[in-house]
């Protein structure tokens, strides 16, 4: 197996003295979902967190990390971030705003340190997985370490009563 080239996320974690494990997986442009990442790495979807970037009407860009099989509750997101409302940024806006592309967006190492919120479900988990800033690579680390490096807050962010069918969320 060839050695994995360090991503910016890994370099930031190394510099902060944070321990992590790397998991790689095959991806396709047809399925960049977090559910695919969880299945391909053999991880429980409760432990694999996707990074969503929003724009608040008062406070600008804001970052949310939630389990891949959950849906962000925009009302909760607005409330915790001090906004009246939040919209998710279009995938075309991601590179300019964050430096990342869809399927490789990480809360660690964005162009700027935006207010970041991690779903409170992470508190009860010893290790969670986030993107290493590149498609096909995840880093596994303690939630408190992600919190420390991103200055994140834990908050309830997800819709409670949803059903996931055929890759789509249904209320």
Coordinates of C-alpha atoms in Angstrom, one line a residue:
X1 CA 0.0 0.0 0.0
X2 CA 1.4 3.4 -0.9
X3 CA 1.9 6.1 1.7
X4 CA -0.9 8.6 2.0
X5 CA 0.1 12.2 1.2
X6 CA -0.7 14.5 4.1
X7 CA -3.6 16.8 3.6
X8 CA -3.7 20.3 5.0
X9 CA -6.1 19.0 7.6
X10 CA -3.6 16.4 8.7
X11 CA -0.8 19.0 8.9
X12 CA -3.0 21.3 11.1
X13 CA -3.8 18.3 13.4
X14 CA -0.1 17.4 13.6
X15 CA 0.9 20.9 14.4
X16 CA -1.7 21.0 17.2
X17 CA -0.4 17.7 18.6
X18 CA -3.7 16.0 18.0
X19 CA -3.8 12.2 17.4
X20 CA -5.9 10.9 14.6
X21 CA -6.3 7.8 12.4
X22 CA -6.6 8.0 8.6
X23 CA -9.1 5.9 6.6
X24 CA -9.2 5.9 2.8
X25 CA -11.9 4.7 0.5
X26 CA -12.8 4.6 -3.2
X27 CA -15.3 7.2 -4.3
X28 CA -17.0 8.2 -7.5
X29 CA -18.4 11.4 -8.8
X30 CA -21.8 9.6 -8.8
X31 CA -21.8 9.2 -5.0
X32 CA -20.0 11.7 -2.9
X33 CA -22.3 11.2 0.0
X34 CA -21.3 10.7 3.6
X35 CA -23.3 7.5 3.7
X36 CA -21.1 6.1 1.0
X37 CA -18.0 7.2 3.0
X38 CA -19.4 5.4 6.1
X39 CA -20.2 2.2 4.2
X40 CA -16.8 2.2 2.3
X41 CA -14.8 2.7 5.5
X42 CA -16.9 0.3 7.6
X43 CA -17.9 3.0 10.1
X44 CA -21.2 3.5 11.8
X45 CA -23.0 6.5 10.2
X46 CA -23.5 7.9 13.7
X47 CA -19.7 8.4 13.9
X48 CA -19.1 9.8 10.4
X49 CA -19.8 13.6 10.3
X50 CA -20.4 15.6 7.2
X51 CA -19.5 19.3 7.0
X52 CA -22.1 21.7 5.8
X53 CA -21.5 25.4 5.2
X54 CA -24.2 27.9 5.6
X55 CA -24.7 31.7 5.3
X56 CA -26.5 33.4 8.1
X57 CA -28.5 36.6 7.4
X58 CA -26.7 38.4 10.2
X59 CA -23.4 36.7 10.9
X60 CA -22.2 35.5 7.5
X61 CA -20.6 32.1 6.9
X62 CA -21.1 29.4 9.5
X63 CA -20.1 25.7 9.6
X64 CA -22.1 22.7 10.8
X65 CA -20.9 19.2 11.4
X66 CA -23.6 16.5 11.7
X67 CA -23.9 12.7 11.3
X68 CA -24.0 11.8 7.6
X69 CA -27.4 10.1 7.9
X70 CA -29.1 13.1 9.5
X71 CA -30.5 16.3 8.1
X72 CA -29.6 19.8 9.3
X73 CA -32.5 21.6 11.0
X74 CA -32.0 25.1 9.5
X75 CA -34.1 26.7 12.3
X76 CA -31.8 25.2 15.0
X77 CA -28.8 26.2 12.9
X78 CA -30.0 29.8 12.7
X79 CA -30.8 29.9 16.5
X80 CA -27.4 28.6 17.7
X81 CA -25.5 30.8 15.3
X82 CA -27.3 34.0 16.3
X83 CA -29.1 34.4 12.9
X84 CA -32.7 34.8 12.0
X85 CA -32.2 32.3 9.2
X86 CA -29.5 30.3 7.5
X87 CA -29.2 29.0 4.0
X88 CA -26.8 26.4 2.9
X89 CA -24.2 27.7 0.4
X90 CA -24.3 26.3 -3.1
X91 CA -21.6 23.8 -4.0
X92 CA -20.2 26.2 -6.5
X93 CA -19.5 28.7 -3.7
X94 CA -17.6 26.2 -1.6
X95 CA -14.1 26.4 -3.1
X96 CA -14.0 30.2 -3.0
X97 CA -15.4 30.4 0.5
X98 CA -13.7 27.5 2.1
X99 CA -10.9 26.2 -0.1
X100 CA -12.7 22.8 -0.3
X101 CA -14.9 21.0 -2.8
X102 CA -18.0 19.0 -2.3
X103 CA -17.1 15.6 -0.9
X104 CA -13.9 16.9 0.6
X105 CA -15.1 19.7 2.8
X106 CA -13.6 19.6 6.4
X107 CA -14.3 21.9 9.3
X108 CA -10.5 22.0 9.8
X109 CA -8.3 24.2 7.7
X110 CA -10.8 26.4 5.8
X111 CA -9.6 29.6 4.3
X112 CA -10.9 31.4 7.4
X113 CA -12.0 30.3 10.8
X114 CA -15.7 30.5 10.6
X115 CA -18.1 29.9 13.6
X116 CA -18.4 26.2 13.8
X117 CA -21.0 24.0 15.4
X118 CA -20.8 20.2 15.9
X119 CA -23.9 18.2 16.6
X120 CA -24.3 17.4 20.3
X121 CA -24.5 13.7 19.5
X122 CA -20.7 13.7 19.1
X123 CA -20.3 14.4 22.8
X124 CA -21.4 10.8 23.6
X125 CA -18.9 9.3 21.1
X126 CA -15.2 8.6 21.8
X127 CA -14.1 8.9 18.1
X128 CA -15.8 10.5 15.1
X129 CA -14.8 10.7 11.5
X130 CA -14.6 13.9 9.4
X131 CA -13.2 14.6 5.9
X132 CA -9.5 15.0 5.7
X133 CA -10.1 17.8 3.2
X134 CA -9.8 15.5 0.2
X135 CA -12.3 13.1 -1.4
X136 CA -11.7 9.5 -0.3
X137 CA -9.8 10.4 2.9
X138 CA -11.3 10.6 6.4
X139 CA -9.6 11.3 9.7
X140 CA -10.9 9.8 12.9
X141 CA -10.3 11.7 16.1
X142 CA -11.9 12.7 19.4
X143 CA -14.8 15.2 19.2
X144 CA -13.0 17.5 21.8
X145 CA -10.0 17.7 19.5
X146 CA -12.1 18.9 16.5
X147 CA -13.7 21.3 18.9
X148 CA -10.3 22.6 20.0
X149 CA -8.8 23.1 16.6
X150 CA -12.0 24.8 15.1
X151 CA -13.1 26.6 18.3
X152 CA -16.5 24.9 17.7
X153 CA -19.5 24.7 20.0
X154 CA -21.6 21.6 20.5
X155 CA -25.3 22.1 19.8
X156 CA -28.4 20.2 18.8
X157 CA -28.5 20.7 15.0
X158 CA -30.4 17.9 13.4
X159 CA -34.0 17.2 12.6
X160 CA -35.4 14.7 15.0
X161 CA -38.1 12.8 13.0
X162 CA -36.9 12.0 9.6
X163 CA -36.7 8.9 7.5
X164 CA -34.0 8.2 5.0
X165 CA -35.2 6.4 1.9
X166 CA -33.3 5.8 -1.3
X167 CA -30.7 8.4 -0.3
X168 CA -33.4 11.1 0.3
X169 CA -34.6 12.6 3.5
X170 CA -38.3 12.4 4.1
X171 CA -40.0 14.2 7.0

